[in-house]
Coordinates of C-alpha atoms and ligand atoms in Angstrom, one line a residue:
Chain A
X250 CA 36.9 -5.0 -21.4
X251 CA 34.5 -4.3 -24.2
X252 CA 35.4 -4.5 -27.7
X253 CA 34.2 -2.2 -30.7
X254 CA 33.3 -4.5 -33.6
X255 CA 34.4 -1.5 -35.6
X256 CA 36.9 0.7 -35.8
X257 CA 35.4 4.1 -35.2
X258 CA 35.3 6.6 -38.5
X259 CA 34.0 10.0 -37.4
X260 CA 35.7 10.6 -34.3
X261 CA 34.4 12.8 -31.0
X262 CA 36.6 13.5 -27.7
X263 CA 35.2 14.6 -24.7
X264 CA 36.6 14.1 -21.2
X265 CA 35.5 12.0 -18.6
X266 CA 37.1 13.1 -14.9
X267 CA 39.5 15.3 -16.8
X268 CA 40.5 12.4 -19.2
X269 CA 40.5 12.3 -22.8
X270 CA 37.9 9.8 -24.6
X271 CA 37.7 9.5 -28.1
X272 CA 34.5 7.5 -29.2
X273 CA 32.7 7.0 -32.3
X274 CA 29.6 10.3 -33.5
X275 CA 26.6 8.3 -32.6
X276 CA 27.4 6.2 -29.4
X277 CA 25.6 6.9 -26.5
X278 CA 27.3 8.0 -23.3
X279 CA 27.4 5.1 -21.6
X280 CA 28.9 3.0 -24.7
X281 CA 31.5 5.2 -25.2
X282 CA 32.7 5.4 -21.7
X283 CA 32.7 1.2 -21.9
X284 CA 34.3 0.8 -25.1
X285 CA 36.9 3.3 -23.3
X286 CA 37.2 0.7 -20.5
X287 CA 35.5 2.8 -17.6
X288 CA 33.7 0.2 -15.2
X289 CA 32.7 3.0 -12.5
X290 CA 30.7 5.9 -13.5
X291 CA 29.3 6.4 -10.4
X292 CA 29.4 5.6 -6.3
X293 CA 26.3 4.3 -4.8
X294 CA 24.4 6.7 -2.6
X295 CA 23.5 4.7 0.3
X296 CA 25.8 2.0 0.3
X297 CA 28.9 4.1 -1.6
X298 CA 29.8 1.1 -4.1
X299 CA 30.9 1.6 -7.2
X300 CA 28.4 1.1 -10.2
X301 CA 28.3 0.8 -14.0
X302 CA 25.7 0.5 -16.4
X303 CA 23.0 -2.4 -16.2
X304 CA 19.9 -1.9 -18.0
X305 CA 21.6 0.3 -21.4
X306 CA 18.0 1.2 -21.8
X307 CA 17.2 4.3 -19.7
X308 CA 14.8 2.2 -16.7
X309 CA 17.7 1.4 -13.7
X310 CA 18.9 4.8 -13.1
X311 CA 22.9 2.9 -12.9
X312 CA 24.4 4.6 -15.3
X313 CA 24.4 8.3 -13.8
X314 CA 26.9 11.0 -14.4
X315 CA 27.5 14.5 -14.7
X316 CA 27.4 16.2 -17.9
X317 CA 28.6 19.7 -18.2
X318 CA 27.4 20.4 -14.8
X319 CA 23.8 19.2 -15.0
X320 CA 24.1 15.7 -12.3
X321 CA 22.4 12.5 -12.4
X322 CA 22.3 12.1 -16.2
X323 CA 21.6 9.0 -17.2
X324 CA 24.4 8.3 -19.8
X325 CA 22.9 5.6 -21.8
X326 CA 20.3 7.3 -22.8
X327 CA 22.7 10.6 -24.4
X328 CA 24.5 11.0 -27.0
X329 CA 27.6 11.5 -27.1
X330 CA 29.3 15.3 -28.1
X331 CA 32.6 16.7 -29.1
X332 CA 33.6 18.6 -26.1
X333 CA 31.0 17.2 -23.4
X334 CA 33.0 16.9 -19.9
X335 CA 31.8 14.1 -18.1
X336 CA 32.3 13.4 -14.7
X337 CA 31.5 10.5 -12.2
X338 CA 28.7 11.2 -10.3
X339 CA 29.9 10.5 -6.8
X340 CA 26.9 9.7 -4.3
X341 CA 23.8 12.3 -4.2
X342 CA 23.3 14.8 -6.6
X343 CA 23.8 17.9 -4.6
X344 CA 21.2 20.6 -4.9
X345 CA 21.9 24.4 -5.8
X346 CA 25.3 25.8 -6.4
X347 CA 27.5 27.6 -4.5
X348 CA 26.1 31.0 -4.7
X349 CA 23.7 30.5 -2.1
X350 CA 21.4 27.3 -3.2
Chain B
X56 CA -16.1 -30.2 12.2
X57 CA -14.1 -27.7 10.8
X58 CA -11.1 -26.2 13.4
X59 CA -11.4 -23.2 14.4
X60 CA -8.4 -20.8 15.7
X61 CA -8.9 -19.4 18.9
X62 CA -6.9 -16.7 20.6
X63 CA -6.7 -14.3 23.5
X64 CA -7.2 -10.8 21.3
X65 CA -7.3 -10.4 17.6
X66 CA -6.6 -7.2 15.9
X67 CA -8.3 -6.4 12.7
X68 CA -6.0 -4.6 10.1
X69 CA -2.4 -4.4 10.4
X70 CA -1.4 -0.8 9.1
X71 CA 0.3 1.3 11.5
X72 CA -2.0 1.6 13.8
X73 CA -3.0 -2.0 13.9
X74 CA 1.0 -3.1 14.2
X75 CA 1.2 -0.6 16.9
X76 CA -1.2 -2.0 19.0
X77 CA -0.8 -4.9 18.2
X78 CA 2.9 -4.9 19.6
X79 CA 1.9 -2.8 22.9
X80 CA -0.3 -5.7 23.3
X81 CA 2.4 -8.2 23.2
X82 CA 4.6 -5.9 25.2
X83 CA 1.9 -6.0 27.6
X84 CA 1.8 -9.8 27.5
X85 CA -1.4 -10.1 26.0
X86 CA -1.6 -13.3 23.0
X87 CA -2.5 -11.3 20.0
X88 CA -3.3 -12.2 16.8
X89 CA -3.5 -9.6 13.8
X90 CA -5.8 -10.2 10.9
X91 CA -5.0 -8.0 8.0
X92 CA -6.3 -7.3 4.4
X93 CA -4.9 -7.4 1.2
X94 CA -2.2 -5.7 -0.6
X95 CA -4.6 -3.8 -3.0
X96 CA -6.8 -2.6 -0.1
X97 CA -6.2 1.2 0.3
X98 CA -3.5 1.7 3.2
X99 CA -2.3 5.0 4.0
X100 CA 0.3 3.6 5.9
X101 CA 1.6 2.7 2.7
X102 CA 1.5 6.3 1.2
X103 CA 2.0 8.9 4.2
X104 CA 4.2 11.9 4.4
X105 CA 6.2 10.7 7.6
X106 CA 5.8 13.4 10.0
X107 CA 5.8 13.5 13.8
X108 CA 3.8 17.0 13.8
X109 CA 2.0 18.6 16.6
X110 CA 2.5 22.5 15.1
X111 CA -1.2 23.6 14.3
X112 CA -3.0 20.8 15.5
X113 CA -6.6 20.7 17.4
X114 CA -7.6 23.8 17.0
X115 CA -11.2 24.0 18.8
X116 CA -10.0 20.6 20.2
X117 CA -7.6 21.2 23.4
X118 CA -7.5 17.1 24.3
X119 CA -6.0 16.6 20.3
X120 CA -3.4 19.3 20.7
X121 CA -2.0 17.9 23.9
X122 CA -2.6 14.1 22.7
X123 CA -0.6 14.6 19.7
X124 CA 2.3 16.7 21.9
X125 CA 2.1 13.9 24.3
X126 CA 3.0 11.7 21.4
X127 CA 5.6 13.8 19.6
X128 CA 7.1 13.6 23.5
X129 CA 7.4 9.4 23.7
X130 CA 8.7 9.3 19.9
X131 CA 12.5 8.9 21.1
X132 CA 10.9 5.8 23.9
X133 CA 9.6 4.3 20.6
X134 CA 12.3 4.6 18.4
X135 CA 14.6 3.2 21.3
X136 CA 12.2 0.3 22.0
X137 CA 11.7 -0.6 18.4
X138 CA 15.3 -0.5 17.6
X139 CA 15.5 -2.7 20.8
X140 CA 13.4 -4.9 19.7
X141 CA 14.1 -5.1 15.8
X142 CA 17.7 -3.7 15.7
X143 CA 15.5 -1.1 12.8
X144 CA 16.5 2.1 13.0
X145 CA 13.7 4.7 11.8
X146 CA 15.5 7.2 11.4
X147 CA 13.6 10.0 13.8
X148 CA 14.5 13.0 13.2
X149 CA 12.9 15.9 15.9
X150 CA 15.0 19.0 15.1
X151 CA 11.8 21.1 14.9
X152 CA 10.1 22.1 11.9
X153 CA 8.9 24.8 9.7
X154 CA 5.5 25.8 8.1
X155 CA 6.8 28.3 5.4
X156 CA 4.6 30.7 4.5
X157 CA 4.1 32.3 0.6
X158 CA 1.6 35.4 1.4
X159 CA 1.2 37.5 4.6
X160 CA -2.4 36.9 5.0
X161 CA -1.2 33.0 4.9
X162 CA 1.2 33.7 8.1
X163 CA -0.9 35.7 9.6
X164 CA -4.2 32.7 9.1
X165 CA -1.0 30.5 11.1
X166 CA -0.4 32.4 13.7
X167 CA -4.5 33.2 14.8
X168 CA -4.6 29.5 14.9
X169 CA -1.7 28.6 16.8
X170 CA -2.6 31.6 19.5
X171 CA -6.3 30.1 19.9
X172 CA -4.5 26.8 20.4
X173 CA -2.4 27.8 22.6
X174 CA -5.2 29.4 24.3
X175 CA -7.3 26.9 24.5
X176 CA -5.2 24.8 26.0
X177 CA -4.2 26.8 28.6
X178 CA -0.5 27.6 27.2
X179 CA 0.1 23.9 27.4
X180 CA -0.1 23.3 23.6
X181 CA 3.6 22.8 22.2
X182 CA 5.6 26.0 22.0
X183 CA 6.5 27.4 18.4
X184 CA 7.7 30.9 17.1
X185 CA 6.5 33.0 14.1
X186 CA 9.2 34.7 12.0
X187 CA 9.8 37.0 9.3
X188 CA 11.4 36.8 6.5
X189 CA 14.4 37.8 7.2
X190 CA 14.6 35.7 10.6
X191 CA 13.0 32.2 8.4
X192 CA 16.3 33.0 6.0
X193 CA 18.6 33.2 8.8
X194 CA 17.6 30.0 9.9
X195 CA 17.1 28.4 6.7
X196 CA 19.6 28.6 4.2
X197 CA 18.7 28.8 0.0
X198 CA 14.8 29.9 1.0
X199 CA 13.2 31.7 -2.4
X200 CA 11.5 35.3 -2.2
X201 CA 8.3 33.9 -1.9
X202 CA 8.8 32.9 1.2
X203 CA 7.5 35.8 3.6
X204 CA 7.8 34.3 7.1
X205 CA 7.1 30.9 8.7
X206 CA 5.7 29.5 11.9
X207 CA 8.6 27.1 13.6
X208 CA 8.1 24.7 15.8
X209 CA 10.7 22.6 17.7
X210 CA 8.6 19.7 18.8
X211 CA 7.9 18.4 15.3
X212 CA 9.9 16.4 13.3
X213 CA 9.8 13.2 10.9
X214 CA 11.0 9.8 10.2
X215 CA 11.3 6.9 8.0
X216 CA 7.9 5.3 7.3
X217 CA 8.1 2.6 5.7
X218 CA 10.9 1.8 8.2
X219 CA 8.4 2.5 11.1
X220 CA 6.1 0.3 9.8
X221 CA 8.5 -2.5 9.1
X222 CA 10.3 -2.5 12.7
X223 CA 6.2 -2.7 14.3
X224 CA 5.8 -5.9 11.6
X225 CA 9.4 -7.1 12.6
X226 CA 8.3 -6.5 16.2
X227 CA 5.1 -8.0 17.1
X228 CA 6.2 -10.9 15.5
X229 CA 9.2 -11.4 17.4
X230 CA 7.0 -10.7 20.3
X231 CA 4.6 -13.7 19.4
X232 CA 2.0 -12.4 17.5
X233 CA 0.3 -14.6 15.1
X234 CA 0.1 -12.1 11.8
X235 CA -1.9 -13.5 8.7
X236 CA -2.0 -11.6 5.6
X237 CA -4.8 -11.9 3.7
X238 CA -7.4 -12.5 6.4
X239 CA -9.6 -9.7 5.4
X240 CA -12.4 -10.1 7.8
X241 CA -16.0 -10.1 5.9
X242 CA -18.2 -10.1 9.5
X243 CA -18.0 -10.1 13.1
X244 CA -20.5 -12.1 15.1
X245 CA -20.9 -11.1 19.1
X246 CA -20.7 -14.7 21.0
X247 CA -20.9 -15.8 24.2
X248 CA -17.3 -15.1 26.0
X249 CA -15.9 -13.1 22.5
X250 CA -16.5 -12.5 19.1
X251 CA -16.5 -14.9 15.6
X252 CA -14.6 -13.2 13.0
X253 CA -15.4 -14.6 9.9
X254 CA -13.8 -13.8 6.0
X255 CA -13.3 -16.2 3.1
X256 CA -10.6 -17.9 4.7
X257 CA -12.2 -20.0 7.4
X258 CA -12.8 -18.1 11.0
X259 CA -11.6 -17.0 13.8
X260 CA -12.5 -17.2 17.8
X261 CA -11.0 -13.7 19.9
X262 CA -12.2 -12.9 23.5
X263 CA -11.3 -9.5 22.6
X264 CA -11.0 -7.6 19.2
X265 CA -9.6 -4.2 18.8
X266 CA -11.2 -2.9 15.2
X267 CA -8.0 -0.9 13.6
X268 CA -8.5 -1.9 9.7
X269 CA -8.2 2.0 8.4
X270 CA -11.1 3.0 5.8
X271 CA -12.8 -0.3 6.7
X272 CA -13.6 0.9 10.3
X273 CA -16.8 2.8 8.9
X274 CA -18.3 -1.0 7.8
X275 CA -16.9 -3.4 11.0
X276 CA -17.7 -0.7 14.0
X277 CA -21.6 -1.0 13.7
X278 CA -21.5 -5.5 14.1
X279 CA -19.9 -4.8 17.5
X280 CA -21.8 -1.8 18.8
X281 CA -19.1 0.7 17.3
X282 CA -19.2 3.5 15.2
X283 CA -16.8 5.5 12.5
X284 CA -18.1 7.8 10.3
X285 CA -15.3 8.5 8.2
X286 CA -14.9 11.7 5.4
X287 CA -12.7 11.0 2.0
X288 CA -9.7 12.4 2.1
X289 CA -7.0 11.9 -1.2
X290 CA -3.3 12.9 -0.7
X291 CA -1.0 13.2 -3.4
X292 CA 2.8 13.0 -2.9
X293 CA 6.0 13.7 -5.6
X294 CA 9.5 12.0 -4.5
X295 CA 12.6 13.4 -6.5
X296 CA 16.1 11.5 -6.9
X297 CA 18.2 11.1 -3.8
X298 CA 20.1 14.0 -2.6
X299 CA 22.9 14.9 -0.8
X300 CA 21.2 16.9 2.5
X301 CA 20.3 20.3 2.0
X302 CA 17.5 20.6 4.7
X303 CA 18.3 19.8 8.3
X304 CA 14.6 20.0 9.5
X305 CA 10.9 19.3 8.3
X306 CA 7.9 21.4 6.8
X307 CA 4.5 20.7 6.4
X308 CA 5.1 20.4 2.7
X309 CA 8.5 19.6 2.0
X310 CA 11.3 17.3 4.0
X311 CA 14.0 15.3 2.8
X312 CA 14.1 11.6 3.8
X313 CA 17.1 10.6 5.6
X314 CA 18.3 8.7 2.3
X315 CA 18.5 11.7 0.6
X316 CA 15.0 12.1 -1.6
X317 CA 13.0 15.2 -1.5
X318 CA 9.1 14.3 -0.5
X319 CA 7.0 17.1 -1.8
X320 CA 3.6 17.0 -0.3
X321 CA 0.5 16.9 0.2
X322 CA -2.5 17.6 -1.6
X323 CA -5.7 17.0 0.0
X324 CA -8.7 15.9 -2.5
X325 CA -12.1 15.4 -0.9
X326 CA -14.2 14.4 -4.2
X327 CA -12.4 11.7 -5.8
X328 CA -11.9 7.9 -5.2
X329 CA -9.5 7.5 -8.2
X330 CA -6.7 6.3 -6.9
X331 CA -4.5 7.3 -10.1
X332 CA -2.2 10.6 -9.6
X333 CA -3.2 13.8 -10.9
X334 CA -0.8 15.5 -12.7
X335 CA -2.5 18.9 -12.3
X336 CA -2.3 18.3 -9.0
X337 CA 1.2 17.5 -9.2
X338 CA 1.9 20.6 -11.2
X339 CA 0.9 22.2 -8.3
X340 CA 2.6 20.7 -5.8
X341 CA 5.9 21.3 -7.5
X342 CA 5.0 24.6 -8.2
X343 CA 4.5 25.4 -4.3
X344 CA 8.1 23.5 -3.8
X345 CA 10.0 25.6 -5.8
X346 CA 9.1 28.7 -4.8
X347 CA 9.8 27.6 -1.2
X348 CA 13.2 26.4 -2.7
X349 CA 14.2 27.4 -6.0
X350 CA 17.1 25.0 -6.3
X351 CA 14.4 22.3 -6.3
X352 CA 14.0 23.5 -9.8
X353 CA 16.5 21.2 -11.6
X354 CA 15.7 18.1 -9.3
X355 CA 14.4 14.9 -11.1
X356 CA 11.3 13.8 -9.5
X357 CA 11.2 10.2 -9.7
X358 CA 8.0 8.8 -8.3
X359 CA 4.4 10.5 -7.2
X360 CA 1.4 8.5 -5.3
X361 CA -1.4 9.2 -4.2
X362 CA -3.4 7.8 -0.6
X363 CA -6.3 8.0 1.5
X364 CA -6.6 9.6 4.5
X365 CA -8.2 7.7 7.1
X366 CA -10.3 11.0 8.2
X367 CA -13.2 11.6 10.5
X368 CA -15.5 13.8 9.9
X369 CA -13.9 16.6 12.3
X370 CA -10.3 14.9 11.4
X371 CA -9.7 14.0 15.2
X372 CA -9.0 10.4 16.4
X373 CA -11.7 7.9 17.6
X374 CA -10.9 5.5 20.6
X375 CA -13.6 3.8 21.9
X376 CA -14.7 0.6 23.9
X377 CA -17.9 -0.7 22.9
X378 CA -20.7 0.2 25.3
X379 CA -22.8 -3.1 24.0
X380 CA -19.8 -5.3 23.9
X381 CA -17.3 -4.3 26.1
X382 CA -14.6 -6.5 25.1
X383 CA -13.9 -4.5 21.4
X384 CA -12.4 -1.4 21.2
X385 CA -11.7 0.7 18.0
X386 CA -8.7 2.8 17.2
X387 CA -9.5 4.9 14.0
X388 CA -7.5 8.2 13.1
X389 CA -5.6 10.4 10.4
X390 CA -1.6 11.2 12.3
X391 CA -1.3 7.3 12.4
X392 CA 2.9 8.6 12.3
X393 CA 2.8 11.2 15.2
X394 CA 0.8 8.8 17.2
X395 CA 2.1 5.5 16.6
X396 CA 4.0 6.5 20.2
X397 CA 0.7 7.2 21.9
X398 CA -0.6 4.0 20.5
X399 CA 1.6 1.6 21.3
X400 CA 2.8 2.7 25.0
X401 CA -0.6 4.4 26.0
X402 CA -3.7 2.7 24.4
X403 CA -2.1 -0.7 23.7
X404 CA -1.6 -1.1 27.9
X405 CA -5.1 0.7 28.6
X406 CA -6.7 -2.0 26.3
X407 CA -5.1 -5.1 27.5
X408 CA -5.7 -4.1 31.1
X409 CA -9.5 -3.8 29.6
X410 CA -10.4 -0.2 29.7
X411 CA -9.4 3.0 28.5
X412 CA -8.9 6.0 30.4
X413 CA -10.8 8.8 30.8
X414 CA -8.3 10.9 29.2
X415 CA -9.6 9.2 26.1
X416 CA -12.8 9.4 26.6
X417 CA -13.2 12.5 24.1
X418 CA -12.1 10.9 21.2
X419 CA -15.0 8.5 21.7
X420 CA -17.4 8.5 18.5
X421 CA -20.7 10.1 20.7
X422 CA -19.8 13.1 19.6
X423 CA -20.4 12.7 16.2
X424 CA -24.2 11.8 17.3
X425 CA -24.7 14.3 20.5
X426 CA -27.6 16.5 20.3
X427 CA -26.4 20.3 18.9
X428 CA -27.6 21.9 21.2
X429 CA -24.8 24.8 22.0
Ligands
FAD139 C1 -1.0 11.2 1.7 C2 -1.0 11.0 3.1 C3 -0.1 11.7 4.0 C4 0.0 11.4 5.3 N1 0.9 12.0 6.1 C5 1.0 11.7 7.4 C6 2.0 12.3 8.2 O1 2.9 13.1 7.7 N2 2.1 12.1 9.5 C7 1.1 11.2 10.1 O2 1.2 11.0 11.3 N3 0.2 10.6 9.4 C8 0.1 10.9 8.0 N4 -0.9 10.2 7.3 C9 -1.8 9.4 8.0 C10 -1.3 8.0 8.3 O3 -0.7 7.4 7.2 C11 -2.5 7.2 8.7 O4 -3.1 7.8 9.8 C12 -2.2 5.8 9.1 O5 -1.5 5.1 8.1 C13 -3.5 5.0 9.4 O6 -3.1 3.7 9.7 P1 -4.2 2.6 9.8 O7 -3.5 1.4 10.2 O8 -5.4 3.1 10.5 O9 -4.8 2.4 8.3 P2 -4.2 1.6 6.9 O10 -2.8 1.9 6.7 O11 -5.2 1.8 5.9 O12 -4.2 0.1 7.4 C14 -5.4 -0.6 7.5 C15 -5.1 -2.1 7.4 O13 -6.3 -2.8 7.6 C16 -6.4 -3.8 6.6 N5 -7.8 -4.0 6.5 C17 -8.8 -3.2 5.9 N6 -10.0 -3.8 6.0 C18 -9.8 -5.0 6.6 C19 -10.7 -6.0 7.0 N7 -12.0 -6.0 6.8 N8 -10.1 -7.1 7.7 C20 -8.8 -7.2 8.0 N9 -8.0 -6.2 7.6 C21 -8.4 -5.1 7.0 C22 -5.8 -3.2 5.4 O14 -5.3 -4.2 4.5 C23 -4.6 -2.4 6.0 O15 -3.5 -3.2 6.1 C24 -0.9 10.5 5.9 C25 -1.8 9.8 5.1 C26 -1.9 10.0 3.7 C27 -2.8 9.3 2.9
FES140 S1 22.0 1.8 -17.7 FE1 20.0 1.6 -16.9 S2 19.3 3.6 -17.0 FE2 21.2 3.7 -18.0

């Protein structure tokens, strides 16, 4: 598990698959969920394995979420919110909603 | 005295249509050696949509319209022998397919074509339906307003590409077939008993060539008595993320790949050689998609590219056998997908038996010089 070299000051929570997460103002999504100790933020799409961050810089698409209901987010490359509920992107984005498409 | 390879047949250019051939010549027990290009050549094999679609095609041209149903037809005797062959599944998918229409006067264009077709070919041409709205909606879940009817056809359909085109490579060579990559052939020289093919990388000694090497066609068929006057034709194609399935069959414009992306296609450019994307062109293109989907809206699209058609100048197919030199044929045309069936089980067998059939024989290149004189 990662360590923070710092203890965090100014505090956010947000939820990640209905969890709490507290992590420092200014982290990125992705750092934040690693500093929590989350290693799976998403399931491949073709061959379903699990998958964390690999690049931290926004060009390997591994690090995809869902952030208050918009999917595939790339988490490294957002900043993290008070209040944001995150959720593990599980295989393909779907596409449309359930009123019709 | 240098060595020189020798071999049975050689095939020039190994993009779909070249890998198709070339492994319905093995199949037919023929020794065939493909000579291909380079990896920056311009290969729409490479860059193509991925349909197996008949819906709308040779209009004016009967012989087209039934070659390319006839093709549709052998698809699943492809796929099964490839996957035979190769253990490659690509992924054919012939649940019928939709050309959605945004304005009546679009449908109604649609449906004057398909009724000449079908006409023309003496009802023979492959069956399809035109709907309204309402119908197109029942059938097709999460359509936009826009969309005001569709022509449906259950012949057509799609598949993998890039998979295709790797199970012909993974084919032929377990077949026998000697490929080289970066044998780009410069010249062809008529001998006695065959043909010298000659590039920067030494040469090489066929009894019989068949010319299949895409755009470069127009150049090669006139050294062996050939000829393929060929048009430019620039496609342009956006890909989004993967997604989970939300469209079960094809459209001229819009099908989801069997991994899940969304291919959004295709422009057709006929004045530029740039081979960059245009991003007005892409504007476009994503415009058209949304308003045949909405919920395409808040997809990522993660790639565009662009390729060039490998078009005639009336956009039908030439096969020919070369009335000066007998022993090379030529196998030029713009559906290389749809009739990568055709190709391999119908003209690869005619060729290595040595001629083609007259069913061919209007898709030879005289018409493009025959007196006008209707
Ligand atoms: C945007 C776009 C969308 C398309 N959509 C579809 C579709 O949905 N369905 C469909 O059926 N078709 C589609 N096509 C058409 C299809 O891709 C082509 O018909 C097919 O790929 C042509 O294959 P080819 O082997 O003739 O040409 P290429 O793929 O161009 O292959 C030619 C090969 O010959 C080699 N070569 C060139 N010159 C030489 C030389 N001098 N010596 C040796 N080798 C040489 C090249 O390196 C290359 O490997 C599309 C095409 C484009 C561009
Ligand atoms: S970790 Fe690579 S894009 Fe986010």
């Amino acid at each position: 598990m990662l360590l923070r070299i710092r203890d965090a000051v100014d505090k956010v929570t947000f939820t990640f698959d209905g969890a709490a997460v507290q992590a420092a103002r200014g982290d990125t999504l992705a750092a934040a969920l690693l500093a929590a100790g989350i290693d799976t933020f998403r399931i491949s799409i073709v061959g379903r394995e699990p998958r964390a961050p690999y690049c931290l810089m926004g060009v390997c698409f591994e690090c995809l979420v869902t952030i208050d209901d918009i999917q595939n987010r790339q988490s490294c490359l957002v900043e993290v919110q008070e209040g944001m509920v995150v959720t593990s992107q599980n295989g393909a984005r779907t596409i449309g909603r359930d009123d019709g498409l | 005295m240098a060595f020189v390879d020798e071999c049975e047949m050689a095939v020039v250019g190994g993009g779909l249509v070249g890998a198709a051939l070339a492994w319905g010549l093995a199949r037919s027990g023929i020794q065939t050696m493909v000579l291909d290009g380079e990896d920056l050549d311009l290969r729409a094999s490479r860059a193509n949509f991925a349909l197996v679609w008949v819906q709308g095609k040779g209009l004016g041209a009967p012989h087209y319209a039934l070659w390319s149903k006839a093709s549709a037809e052998r698809w699943p005797e492809l796929a099964a022998a490839l996957a035979g062959d190769t253990g490659i599944d690509v992924s054919l998918s012939q649940r019928g397919a939709f050309s959605f229409a945004l304005s009546r006067c679009e449908l109604d264009a649609w449906r004057i074509e398909l009724e000449t077709i079908a006409e023309q070919t003496r009802g023979a041409a492959a069956p399809y339906e035109v709907l309204g709205a309402d119908e197109t909606r029942e059938r097709v879940p999460g359509l936009g307003r826009d969309v005001v009817g569709s022509i449906y056809s259950p012949t057509d359909g799609h598949v993998n590409s890039l998979r295709l085109f790797r199970a012909l490579h993974v084919g032929m060579k377990a077949r026998g077939v000697n490929y080289r990559a970066h044998h780009g052939v410069k010249n062809i020289e008529p001998i006695k008993d065959g043909f010298r093919l000659i590039g920067s990388w030494g040469e090489v000694h066929a009894r019989r060539i068949v010319l299949a090497a895409g755009l470069d066609n127009e150049r090669l068929a006139p050294m062996v008595g050939l000829s393929a006057p060929l048009k430019r034709s620039k496609g342009q194609i956006l890909v989004t993320e993967k997604c989970a399935p939300f469209f079960d069959y094809a459209s001229t414009t819009i099908r989801q790949a069997d991994e899940g992306g969304v291919m959004i296609g295709d422009s057709e450019e006929t004045h530029s050689s740039a081979i960059a994307t245009n991003q007005d062109i892409s504007a476009v293109l994503a415009h058209r998609a949304i308003r045949v989907f909405p919920a395409l809206a808040d997809v990522n699209v993660v790639r565009s590219w662009t390729g060039f058609r490998v078009k005639t100048m009336d956009g039908l197919p030439i096969y020919e056998q070369s009335a000066t030199h007998p022993a090379a044929f030529i196998a030029v045309c713009h559906s290389g997908v749809t009739l990568a069936a055709n190709h391999a089980l119908v003209v690869a067998p005619q060729i290595a038996a040595g001629r083609l059939a007259a069913e061919l024989s209007p898709f030879h290149s005289w018409r493009f010089h025959a007196p006008q004189n209707s």
